[in-house]
Tab-separated table of C-alpha atoms and ligand atoms in Angstrom:
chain	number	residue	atom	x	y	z
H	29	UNK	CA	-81.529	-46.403	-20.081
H	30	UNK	CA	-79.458	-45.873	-17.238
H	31	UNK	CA	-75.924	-45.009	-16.665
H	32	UNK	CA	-73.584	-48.170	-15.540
H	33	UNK	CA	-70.360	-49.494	-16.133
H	34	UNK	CA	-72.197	-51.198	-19.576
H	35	UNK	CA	-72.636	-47.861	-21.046
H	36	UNK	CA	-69.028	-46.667	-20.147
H	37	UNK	CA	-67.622	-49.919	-21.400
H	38	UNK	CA	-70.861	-51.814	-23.376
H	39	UNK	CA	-70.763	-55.813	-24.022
H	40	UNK	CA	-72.325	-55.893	-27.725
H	41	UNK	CA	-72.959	-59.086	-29.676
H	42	UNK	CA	-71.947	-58.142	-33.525
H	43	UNK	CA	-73.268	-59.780	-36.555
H	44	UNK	CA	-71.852	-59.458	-40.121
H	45	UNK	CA	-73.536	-61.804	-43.223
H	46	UNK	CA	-72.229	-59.095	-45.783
H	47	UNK	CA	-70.200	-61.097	-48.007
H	48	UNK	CA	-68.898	-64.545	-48.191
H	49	UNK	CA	-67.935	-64.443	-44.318
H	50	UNK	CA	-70.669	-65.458	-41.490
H	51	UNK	CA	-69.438	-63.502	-38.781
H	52	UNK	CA	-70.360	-63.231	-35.086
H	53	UNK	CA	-68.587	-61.683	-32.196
H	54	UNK	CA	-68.517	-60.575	-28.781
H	55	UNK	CA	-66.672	-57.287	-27.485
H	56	UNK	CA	-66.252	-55.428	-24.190
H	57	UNK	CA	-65.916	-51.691	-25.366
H	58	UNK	CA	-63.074	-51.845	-27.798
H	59	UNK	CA	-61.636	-55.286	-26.343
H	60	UNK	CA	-62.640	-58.462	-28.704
H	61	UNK	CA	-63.881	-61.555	-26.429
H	62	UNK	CA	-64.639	-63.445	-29.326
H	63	UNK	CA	-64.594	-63.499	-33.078
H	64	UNK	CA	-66.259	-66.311	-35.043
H	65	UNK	CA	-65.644	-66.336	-38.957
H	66	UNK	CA	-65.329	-69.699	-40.674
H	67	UNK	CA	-64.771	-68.383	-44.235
H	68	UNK	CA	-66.728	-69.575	-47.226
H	69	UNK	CA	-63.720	-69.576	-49.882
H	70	UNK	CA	-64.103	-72.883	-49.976
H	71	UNK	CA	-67.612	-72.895	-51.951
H	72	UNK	CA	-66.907	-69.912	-54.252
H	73	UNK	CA	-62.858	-70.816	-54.995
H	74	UNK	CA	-64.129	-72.611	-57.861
H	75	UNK	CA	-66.775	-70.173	-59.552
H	76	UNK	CA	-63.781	-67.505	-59.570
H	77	UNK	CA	-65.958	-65.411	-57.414
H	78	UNK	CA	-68.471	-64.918	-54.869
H	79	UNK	CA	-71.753	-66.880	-55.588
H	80	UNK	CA	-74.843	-64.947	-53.613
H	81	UNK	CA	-76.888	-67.378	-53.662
H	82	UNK	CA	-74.833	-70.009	-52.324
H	83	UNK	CA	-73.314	-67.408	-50.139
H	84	UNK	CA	-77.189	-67.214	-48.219
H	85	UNK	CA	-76.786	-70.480	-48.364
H	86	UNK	CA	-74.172	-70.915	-45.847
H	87	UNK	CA	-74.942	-67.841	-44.141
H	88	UNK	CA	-78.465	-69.699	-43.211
H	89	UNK	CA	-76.696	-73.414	-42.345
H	90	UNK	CA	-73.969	-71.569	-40.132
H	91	UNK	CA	-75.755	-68.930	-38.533
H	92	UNK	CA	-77.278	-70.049	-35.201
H	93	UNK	CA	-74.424	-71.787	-34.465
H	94	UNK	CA	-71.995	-68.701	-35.217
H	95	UNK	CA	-73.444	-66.410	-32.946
H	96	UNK	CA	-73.439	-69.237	-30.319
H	97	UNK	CA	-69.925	-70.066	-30.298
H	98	UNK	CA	-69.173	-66.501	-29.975
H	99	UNK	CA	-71.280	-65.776	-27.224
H	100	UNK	CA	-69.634	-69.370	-25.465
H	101	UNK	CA	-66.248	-68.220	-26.311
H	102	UNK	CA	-66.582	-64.839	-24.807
H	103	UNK	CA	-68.020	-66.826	-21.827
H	104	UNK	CA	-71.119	-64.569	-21.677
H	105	UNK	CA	-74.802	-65.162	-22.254
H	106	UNK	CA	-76.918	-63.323	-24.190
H	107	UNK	CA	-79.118	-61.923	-21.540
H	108	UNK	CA	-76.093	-60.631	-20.287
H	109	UNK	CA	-75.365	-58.551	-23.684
H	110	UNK	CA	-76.267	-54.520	-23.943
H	111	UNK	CA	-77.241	-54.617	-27.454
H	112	UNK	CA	-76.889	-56.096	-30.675
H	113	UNK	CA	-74.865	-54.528	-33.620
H	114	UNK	CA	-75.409	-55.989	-36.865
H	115	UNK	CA	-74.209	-54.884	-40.716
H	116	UNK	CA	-77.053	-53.622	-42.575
H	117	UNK	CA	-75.336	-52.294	-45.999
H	118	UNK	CA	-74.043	-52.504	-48.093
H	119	UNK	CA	-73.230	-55.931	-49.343
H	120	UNK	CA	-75.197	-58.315	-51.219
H	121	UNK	CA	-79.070	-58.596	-50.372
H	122	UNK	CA	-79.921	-61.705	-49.847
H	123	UNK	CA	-76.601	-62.658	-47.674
H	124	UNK	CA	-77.050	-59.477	-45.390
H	125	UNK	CA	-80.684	-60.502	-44.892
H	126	UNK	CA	-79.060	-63.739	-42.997
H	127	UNK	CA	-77.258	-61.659	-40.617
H	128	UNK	CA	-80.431	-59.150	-39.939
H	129	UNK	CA	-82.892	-61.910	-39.695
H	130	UNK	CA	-80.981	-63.397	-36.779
H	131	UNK	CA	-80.270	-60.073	-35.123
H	132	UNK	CA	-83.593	-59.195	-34.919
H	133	UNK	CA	-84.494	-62.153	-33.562
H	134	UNK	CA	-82.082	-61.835	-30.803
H	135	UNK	CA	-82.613	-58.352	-30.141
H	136	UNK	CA	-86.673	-59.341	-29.782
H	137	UNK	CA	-86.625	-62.327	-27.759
H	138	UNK	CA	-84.079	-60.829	-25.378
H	139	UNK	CA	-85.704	-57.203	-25.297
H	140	UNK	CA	-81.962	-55.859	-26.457
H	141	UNK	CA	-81.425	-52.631	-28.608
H	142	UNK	CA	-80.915	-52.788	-32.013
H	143	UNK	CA	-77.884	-51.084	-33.470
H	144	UNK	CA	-78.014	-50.966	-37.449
H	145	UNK	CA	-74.182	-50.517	-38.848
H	146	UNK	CA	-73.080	-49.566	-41.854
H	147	UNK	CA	-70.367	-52.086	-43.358
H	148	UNK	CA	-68.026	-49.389	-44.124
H	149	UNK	CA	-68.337	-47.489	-40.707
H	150	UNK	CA	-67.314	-50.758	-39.133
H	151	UNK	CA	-64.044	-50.919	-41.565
H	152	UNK	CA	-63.477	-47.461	-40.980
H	153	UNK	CA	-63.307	-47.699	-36.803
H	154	UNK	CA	-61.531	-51.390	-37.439
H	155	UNK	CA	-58.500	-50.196	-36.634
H	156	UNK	CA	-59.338	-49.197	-32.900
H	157	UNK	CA	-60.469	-52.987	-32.320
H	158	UNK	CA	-58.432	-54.030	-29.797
H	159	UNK	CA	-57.921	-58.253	-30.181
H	160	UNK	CA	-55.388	-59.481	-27.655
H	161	UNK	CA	-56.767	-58.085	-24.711
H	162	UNK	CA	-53.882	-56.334	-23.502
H	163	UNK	CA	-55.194	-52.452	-23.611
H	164	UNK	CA	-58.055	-51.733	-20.917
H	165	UNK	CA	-59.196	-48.871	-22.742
H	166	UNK	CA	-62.786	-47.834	-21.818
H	167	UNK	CA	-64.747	-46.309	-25.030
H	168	UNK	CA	-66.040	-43.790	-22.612
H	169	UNK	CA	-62.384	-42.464	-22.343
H	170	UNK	CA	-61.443	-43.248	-26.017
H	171	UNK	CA	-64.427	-41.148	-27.137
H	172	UNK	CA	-63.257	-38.345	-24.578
H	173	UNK	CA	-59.680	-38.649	-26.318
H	174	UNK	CA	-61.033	-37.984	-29.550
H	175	UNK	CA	-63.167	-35.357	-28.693
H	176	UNK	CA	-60.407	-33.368	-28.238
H	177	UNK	CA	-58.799	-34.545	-31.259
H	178	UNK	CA	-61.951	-33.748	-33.243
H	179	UNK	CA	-61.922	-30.061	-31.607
H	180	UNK	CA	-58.965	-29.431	-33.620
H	181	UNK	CA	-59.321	-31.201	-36.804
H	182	UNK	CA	-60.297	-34.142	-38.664
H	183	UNK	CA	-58.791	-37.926	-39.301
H	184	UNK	CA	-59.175	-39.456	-42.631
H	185	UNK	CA	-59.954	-42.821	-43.635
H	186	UNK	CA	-58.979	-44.589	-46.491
H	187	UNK	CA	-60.805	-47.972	-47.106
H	188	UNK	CA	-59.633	-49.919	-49.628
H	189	UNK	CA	-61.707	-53.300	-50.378
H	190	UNK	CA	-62.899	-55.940	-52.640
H	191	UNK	CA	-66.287	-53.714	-53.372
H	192	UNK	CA	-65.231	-49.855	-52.168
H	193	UNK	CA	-62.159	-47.701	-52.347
H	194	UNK	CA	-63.038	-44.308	-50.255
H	195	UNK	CA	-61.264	-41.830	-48.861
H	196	UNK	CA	-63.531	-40.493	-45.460
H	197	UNK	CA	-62.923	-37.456	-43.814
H	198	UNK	CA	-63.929	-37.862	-39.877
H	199	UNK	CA	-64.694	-34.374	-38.501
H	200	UNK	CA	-66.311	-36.352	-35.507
H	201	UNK	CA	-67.715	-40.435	-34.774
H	202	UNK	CA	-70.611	-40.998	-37.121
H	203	UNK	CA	-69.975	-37.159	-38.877
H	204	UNK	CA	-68.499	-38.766	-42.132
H	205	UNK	CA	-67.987	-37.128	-45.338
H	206	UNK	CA	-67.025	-39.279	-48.656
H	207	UNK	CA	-64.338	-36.913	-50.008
H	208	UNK	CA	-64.008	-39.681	-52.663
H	209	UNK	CA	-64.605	-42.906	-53.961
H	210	UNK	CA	-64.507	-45.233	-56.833
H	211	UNK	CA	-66.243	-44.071	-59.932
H	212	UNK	CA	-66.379	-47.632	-61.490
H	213	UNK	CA	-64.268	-51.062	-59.701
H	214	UNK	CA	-63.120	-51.035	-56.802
H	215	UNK	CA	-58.829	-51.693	-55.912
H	216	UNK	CA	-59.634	-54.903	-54.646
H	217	UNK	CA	-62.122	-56.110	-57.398
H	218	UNK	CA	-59.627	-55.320	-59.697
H	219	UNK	CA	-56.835	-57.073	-58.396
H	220	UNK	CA	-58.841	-60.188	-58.026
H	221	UNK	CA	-59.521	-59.601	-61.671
H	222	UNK	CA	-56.218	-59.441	-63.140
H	223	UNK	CA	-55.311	-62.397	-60.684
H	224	UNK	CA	-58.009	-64.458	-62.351
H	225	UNK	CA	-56.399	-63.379	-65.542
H	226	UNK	CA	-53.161	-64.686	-64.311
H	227	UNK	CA	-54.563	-67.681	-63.141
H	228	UNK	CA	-53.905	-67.625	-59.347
H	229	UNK	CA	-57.454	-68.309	-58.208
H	230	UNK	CA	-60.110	-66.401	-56.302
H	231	UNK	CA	-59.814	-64.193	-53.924
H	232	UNK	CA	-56.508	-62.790	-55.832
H	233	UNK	CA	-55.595	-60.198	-53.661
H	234	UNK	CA	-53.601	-62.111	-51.277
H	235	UNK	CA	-51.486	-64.204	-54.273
H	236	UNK	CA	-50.801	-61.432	-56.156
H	237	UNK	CA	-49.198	-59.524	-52.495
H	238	UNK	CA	-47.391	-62.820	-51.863
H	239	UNK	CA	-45.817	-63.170	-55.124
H	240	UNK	CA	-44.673	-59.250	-55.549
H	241	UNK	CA	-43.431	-59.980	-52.141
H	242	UNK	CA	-40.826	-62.391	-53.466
H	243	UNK	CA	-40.142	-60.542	-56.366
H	244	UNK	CA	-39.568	-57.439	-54.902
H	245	UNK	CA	-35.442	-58.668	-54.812
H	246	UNK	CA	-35.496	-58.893	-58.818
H	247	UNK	CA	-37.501	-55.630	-60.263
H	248	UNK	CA	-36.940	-52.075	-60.360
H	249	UNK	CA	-39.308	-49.638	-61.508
H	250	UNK	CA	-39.846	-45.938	-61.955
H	251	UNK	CA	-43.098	-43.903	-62.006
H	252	UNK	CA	-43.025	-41.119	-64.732
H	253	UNK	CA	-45.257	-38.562	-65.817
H	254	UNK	CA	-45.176	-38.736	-70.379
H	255	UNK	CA	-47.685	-36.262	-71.814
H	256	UNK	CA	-50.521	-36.145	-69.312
H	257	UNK	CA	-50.230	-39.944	-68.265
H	258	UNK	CA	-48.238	-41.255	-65.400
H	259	UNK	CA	-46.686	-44.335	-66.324
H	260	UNK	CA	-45.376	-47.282	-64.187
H	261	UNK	CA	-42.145	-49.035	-65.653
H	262	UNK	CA	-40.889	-52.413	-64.171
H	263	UNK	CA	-37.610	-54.399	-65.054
H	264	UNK	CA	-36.652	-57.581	-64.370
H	265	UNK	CA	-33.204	-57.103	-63.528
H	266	UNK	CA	-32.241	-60.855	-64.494
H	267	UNK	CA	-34.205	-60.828	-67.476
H	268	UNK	CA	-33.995	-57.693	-68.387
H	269	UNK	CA	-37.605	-57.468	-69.606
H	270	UNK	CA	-39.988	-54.913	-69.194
H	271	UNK	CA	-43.335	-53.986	-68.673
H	272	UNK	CA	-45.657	-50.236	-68.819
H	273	UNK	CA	-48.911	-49.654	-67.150
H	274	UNK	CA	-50.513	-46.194	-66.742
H	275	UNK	CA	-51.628	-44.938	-63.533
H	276	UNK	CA	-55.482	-44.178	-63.886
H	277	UNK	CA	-56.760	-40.609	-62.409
H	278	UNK	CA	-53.413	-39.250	-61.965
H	279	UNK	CA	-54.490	-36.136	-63.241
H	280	UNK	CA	-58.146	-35.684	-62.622
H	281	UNK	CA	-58.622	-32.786	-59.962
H	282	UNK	CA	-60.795	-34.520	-57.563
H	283	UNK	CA	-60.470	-37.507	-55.170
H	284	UNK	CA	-61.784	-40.601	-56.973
H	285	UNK	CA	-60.611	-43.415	-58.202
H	286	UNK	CA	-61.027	-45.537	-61.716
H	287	UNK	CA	-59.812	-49.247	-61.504
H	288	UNK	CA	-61.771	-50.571	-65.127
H	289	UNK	CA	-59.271	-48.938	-67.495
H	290	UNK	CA	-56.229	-50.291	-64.963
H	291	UNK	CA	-58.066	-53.720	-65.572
H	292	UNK	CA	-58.228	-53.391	-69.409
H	293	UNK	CA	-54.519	-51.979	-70.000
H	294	UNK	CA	-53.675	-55.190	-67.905
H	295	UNK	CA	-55.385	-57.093	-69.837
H	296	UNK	CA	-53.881	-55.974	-72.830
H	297	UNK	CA	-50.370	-56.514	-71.617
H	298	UNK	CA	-51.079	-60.003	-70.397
H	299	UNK	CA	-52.174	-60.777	-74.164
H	300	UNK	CA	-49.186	-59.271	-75.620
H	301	UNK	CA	-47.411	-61.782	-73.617
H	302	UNK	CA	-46.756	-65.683	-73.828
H	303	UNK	CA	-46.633	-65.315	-69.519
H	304	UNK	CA	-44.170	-67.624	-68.284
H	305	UNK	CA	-43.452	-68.080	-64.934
H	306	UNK	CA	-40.942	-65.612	-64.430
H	307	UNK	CA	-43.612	-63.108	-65.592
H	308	UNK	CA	-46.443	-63.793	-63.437
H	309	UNK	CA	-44.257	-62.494	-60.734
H	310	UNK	CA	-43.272	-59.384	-62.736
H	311	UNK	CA	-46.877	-58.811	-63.783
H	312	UNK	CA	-48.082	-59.378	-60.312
H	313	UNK	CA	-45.492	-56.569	-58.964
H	314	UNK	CA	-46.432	-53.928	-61.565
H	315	UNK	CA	-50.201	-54.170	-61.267
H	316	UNK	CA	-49.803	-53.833	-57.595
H	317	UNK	CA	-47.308	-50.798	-58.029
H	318	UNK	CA	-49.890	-49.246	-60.895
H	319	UNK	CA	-52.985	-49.855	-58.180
H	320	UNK	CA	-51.360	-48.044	-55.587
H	321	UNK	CA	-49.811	-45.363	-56.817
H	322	UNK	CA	-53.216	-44.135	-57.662
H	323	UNK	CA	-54.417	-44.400	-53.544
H	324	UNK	CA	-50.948	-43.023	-53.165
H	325	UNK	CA	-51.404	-39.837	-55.311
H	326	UNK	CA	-55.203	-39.140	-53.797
H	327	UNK	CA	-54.241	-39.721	-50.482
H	328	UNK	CA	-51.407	-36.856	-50.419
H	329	UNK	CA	-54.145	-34.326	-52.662
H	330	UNK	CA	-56.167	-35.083	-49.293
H	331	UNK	CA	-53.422	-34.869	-46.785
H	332	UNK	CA	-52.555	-31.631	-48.736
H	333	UNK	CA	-56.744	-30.356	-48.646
H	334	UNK	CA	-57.301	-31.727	-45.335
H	335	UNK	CA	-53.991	-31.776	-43.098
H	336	UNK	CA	-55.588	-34.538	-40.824
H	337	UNK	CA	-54.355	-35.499	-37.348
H	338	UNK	CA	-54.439	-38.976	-38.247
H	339	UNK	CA	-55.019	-41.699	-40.608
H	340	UNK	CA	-57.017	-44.403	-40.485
H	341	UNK	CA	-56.495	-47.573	-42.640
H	342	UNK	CA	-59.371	-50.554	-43.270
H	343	UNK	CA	-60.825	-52.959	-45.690
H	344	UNK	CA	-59.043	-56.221	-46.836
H	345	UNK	CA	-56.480	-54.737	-49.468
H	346	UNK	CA	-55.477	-52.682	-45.904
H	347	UNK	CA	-52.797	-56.647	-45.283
H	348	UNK	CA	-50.692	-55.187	-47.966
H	349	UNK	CA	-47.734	-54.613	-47.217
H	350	UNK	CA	-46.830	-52.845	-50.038
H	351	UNK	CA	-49.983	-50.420	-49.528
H	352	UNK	CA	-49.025	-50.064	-45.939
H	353	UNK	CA	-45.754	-48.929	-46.534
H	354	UNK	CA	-46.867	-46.516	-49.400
H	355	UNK	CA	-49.294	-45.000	-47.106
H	356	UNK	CA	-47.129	-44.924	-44.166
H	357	UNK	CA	-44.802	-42.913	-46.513
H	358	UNK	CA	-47.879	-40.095	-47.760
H	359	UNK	CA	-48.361	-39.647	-44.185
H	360	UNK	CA	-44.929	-38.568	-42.476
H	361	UNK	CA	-45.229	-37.988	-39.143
H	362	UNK	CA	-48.844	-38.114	-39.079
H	363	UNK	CA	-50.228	-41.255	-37.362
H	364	UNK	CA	-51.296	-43.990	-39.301
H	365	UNK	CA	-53.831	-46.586	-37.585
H	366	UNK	CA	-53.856	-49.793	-39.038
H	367	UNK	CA	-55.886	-53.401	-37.685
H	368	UNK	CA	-54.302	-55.323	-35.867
H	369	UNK	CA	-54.307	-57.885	-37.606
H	370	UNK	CA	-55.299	-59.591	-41.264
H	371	UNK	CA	-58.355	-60.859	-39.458
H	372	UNK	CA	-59.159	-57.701	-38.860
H	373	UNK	CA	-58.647	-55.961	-42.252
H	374	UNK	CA	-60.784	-58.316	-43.620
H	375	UNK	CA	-64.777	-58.711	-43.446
H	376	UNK	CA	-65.638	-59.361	-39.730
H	377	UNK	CA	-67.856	-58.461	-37.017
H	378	UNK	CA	-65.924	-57.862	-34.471
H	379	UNK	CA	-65.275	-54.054	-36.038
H	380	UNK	CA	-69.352	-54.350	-36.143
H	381	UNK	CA	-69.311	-54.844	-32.773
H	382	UNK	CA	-66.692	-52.104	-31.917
H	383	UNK	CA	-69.071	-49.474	-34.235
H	384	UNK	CA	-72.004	-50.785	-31.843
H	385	UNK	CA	-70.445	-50.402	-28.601
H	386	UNK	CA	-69.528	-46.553	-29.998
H	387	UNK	CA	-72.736	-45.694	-30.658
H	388	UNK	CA	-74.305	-47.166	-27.527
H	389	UNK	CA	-72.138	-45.672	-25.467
H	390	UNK	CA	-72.944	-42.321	-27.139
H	391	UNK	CA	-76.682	-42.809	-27.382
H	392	UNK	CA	-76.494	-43.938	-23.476
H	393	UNK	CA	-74.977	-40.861	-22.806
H	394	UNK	CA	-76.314	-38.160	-25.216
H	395	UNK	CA	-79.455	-39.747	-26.058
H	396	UNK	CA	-78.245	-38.504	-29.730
H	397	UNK	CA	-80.984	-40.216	-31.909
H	398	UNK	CA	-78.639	-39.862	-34.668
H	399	UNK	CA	-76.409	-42.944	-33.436
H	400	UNK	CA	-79.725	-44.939	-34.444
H	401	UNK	CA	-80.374	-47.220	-31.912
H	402	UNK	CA	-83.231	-48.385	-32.531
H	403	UNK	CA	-85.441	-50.944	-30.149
H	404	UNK	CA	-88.975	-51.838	-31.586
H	405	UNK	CA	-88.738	-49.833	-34.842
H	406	UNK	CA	-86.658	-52.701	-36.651
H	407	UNK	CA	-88.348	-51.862	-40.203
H	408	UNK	CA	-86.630	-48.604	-40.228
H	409	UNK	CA	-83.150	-49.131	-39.974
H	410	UNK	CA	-82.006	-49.648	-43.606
H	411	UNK	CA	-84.051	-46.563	-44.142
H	412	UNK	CA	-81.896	-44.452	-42.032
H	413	UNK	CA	-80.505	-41.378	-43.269
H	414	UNK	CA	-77.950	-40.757	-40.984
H	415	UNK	CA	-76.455	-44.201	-40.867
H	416	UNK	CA	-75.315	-43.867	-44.819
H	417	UNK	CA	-71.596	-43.452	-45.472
M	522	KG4	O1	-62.821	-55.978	-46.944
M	522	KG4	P1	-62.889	-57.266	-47.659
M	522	KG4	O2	-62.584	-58.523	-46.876
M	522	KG4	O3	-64.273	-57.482	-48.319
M	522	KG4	C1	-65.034	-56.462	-48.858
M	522	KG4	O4	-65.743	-55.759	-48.085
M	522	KG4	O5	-64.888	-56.297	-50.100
M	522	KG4	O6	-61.877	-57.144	-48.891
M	522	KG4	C2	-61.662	-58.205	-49.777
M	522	KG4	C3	-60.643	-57.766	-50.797
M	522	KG4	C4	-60.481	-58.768	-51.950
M	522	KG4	O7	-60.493	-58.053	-53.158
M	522	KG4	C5	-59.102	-59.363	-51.678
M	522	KG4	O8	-58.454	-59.808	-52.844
M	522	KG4	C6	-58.377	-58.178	-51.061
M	522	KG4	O9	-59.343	-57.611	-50.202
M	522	KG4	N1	-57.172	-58.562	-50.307
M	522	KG4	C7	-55.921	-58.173	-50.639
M	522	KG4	C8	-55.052	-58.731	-49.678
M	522	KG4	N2	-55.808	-59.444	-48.790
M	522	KG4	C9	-57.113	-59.325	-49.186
M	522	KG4	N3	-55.481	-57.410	-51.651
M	522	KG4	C10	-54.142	-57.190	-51.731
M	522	KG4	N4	-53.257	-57.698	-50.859
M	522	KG4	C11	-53.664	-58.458	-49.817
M	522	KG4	N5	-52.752	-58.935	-48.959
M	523	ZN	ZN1	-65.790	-55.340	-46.260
C-alpha cells in the first residue's frame, strides 16, 4: 500500500452486529461522518432481556440498508473507502455473524482490507471519537502524540458494560494488558438485574441512573468498613428509613470484580421490603452507590500500582453520572477521557471505525502485521492471537 493522505487520515466503513444494536458508520481518522444505529429495545423490552435469536433477526432485515445510509450520510461511496473495520468478539454468535457476513462481503467485492476489531478495543479508544466535527485532528498526529505519552508511561482503561467490567492498562495502541476483570456478572448486567427486580423494565441501567438522580436531594449515606466488609448505608432523610448493602471485593488483593453476591444481597433486601414508591428511589440510589464503590476502590489500587498518565472511560454504564463523577474524583489531576456523548458510551460502530482507522494507519505505515489487517485471509481473523483483549 502506498503512503497518501488516506493512510495519514484513513476513511473506514465500521460495522458492529454485537448486541442488540445494528450499527454502521463512516469516519475520517478520528472525525465521525456518519453513525447509523436504530436500536432494537423495542423487540427485547418485553422478554426483560436480549433475545439472540431475534436479535440476528433484525441484524439480517436491517443490515444492507444500515451500512447504506451510513455510507449516503457521510456522502461517500464505498469504492471510495480505505478499509472496512468490523467487531468480531465478543458478543453473541449468531448476531456478530450478521455484521461479519456483510463486511466480508464488502471488503471482497470492493477489493478493501479487512480490519477484524475486538468489541472491547473499540470501547476502550471510544473516547477519542471525535462526533461533531469540530477537531481536525489527523490520527497520524494523534498516534505521534501518544507515542510520546506511551514513552513515559501507561493510560488505563476502565470499561464498564452490560457484559464486561475491566480495568486495561495501555502501555502502547493494541499493547493491552487485562489488569482485571469480572470474575462472575458484569456492573451493567447486574444493574439491569436488580432493575428488573424493581420493576423498571429492560435495559435498567439508564432508570435506575435517572431515578438516583432525583433522589440524590433526599438520601445520605456513608461507606464503612465493619469486620472485614465495607458496608454502604443510605437514609432517607424524610422518611427516615434505611437501607445496608455490602460492597463486594473490597478486600480481595487483586483487581477484579464480583457483581452476583451484590445481586443476591439486593435481592434479599428488596424481599425484606413491601417497596413502595418512595423506596424504589432509595433502593435505586444505594445499589448504584454499592456498584460503584467497588470500580471506585479498584480503580485507585490501580492508580496506586500503575500511576497512569491518563484515564480512559467506555462501555454503556460509562453515561453515569454518578460513575463519572466517582471516577473523576479517584483520578485527581490525572486526565480522565470520557465519549462524547451517550451515543457513544453505548454499543456503536463508529468507535469500530475509529479502532480501524488506528490500525490502518499503523499497518500503512509500519507494516506491523500485528494490527491484523487482513485482505484475502478472512477465515483467520477470529483466530487471531493478537487481536484478543
Ligand atoms: O456497552 P453497552 O451498550 O453494551 C455492552 O457491550 O454490554 O452497555 C450496556 C449496559 C447495560 O447494562 C445498561 O443498563 C448500561 O450499560 N447503562 C447504564 C446507563 N446507560 C446504559 N448503566 C447505568 N447508568 C446509565 N446511565
Ligand atoms: Zn459493548
Amino acid at each position: 500500500m502506498k503512503k497518501n493522505f488516506s493512510s495519514t487520515n484513513p476513511l473506514i466503513l465500521g460495522i458492529d452486529t454485537s448486541c442488540d444494536e445494528t450499527s454502521a458508520s463512516v469516519v475520517r481518522g478520528v472525525k465521525v461522518l456518519s453513525n447509523v444505529m436504530p436500536s432494537q429495545i423495542e423487540f427485547h423490552s418485553k422478554y426483560g432481556g436480549v433475545v439472540p435469536s431475534l436479535a440476528k433477526l433484525a441484524h439480517t432485515e436491517r443490515i444492507d440498508n444500515v451500512v447504506k445510509e451510513a455510507l449516503k450520510r457521510a456522502r461517500v461511496t464505498m469504492e471510495q473507502i480505505d478499509a472496512v473495520a468490523v467487531t468480531y468478539g465478543p458478543g453473541l454468535a449468531i448476531a456478530l455473524e450478521v455484521g461479519l457476513k456483510k463486511a466480508k462481503e464488502l471488503a471482497e467485492k470492493f477489493n478493501k482490507p479487512l480490519i477484524a476489531i475486538n468489541h472491547m478495543e473499540g470501547h476502550l479508544l471510544s473516547s477519542f471519537v471525535e462526533p461533531n466535527g469540530k477537531k481536525n485532528i489527523l490520527v497520524k498526529d494523534l498516534m505521534h502524540d501518544y507515542k510520546i505519552k506511551f514513552k513515559k508511561g501507561s493510560a488505563i482503561g476502565v470499561l464498564v458494560s452490560g457484559g464486561h467490567t475491566e480495568i486495561i492498562l495501555v502501555k502502547d495502541f493494541f499493547n493491552y494488558q487485562k489488569i482485571g476483570e469480572t470474575e462472575d456478572d458484569a456492573c451493567g448486567e447486574c444493574l439491569d438485574k436488580c432493575a428488573r427486580m424493581l420493576g423498571l423494565g429492560y435495559p435498567g441501567g439508564p432508570v435506575i441512573s435517572k431515578l438516583a438522580k432525583e433522589n440524590k436531594k433526599n438520601i445520605q449515606y456513608t461507606i464503612l468498613n465493619k469486620n472485614q466488609s465495607r458496608i454502604v448505608t443510605l437514609k432517607n432523610i424524610n422518611t427516615g428509613r434505611t437501607y445496608q448493602l455490602p460492597v463486594p471485593m473490597a478486600f480481595s488483593p487483586n483487581l477484579n470484580f464480583s457483581y452476583s453476591g451484590l445481586k443476591t444481597a439486593f435481592s434479599s433486601l428488596v424481599s425484606s421490603l413491601s417497596v413502595t414508591k418512595d423506596e424504589i428511589f432509595d433502593l435505586c440510589s444505594i445499589i448504584e452507590i454499592a456498584a460503584f464503590e467497588e470500580v471506585r476502590l479498584k480503580v485507585f489500587k490501580a492508580f496506586e500500582k500503575y500511576s497512569p498518565f491518563e484515564l480512559w472511560l467506555g462501555g454503556g454504564v460509562v453515561a453515569n453520572a454518578h460513575l463519572k463523577s466517582v471516577l473523576r474524583k479517584v483520578s485527581g489531576r490525572i486526565k480522565v477521557k470520557v465519549p462524547y456523548s451517550n451515543k457513544l458510551t453505548g454499543d456503536n460502530a463508529s468507535m469500530i471505525a475509529l479502532a480501524g482507522a488506528l490500525r490502518f494507519n499503523s499497518f500503512v505505515n509500519s507494516h506491523n502485521p500485528k494490527v491484523g489487517i487482513f485482505t484475502k485471509e478472512y477465515e483467520k481473523i477470529d483466530r487471531e492471537p493478537n487481536l484478543s483483549l
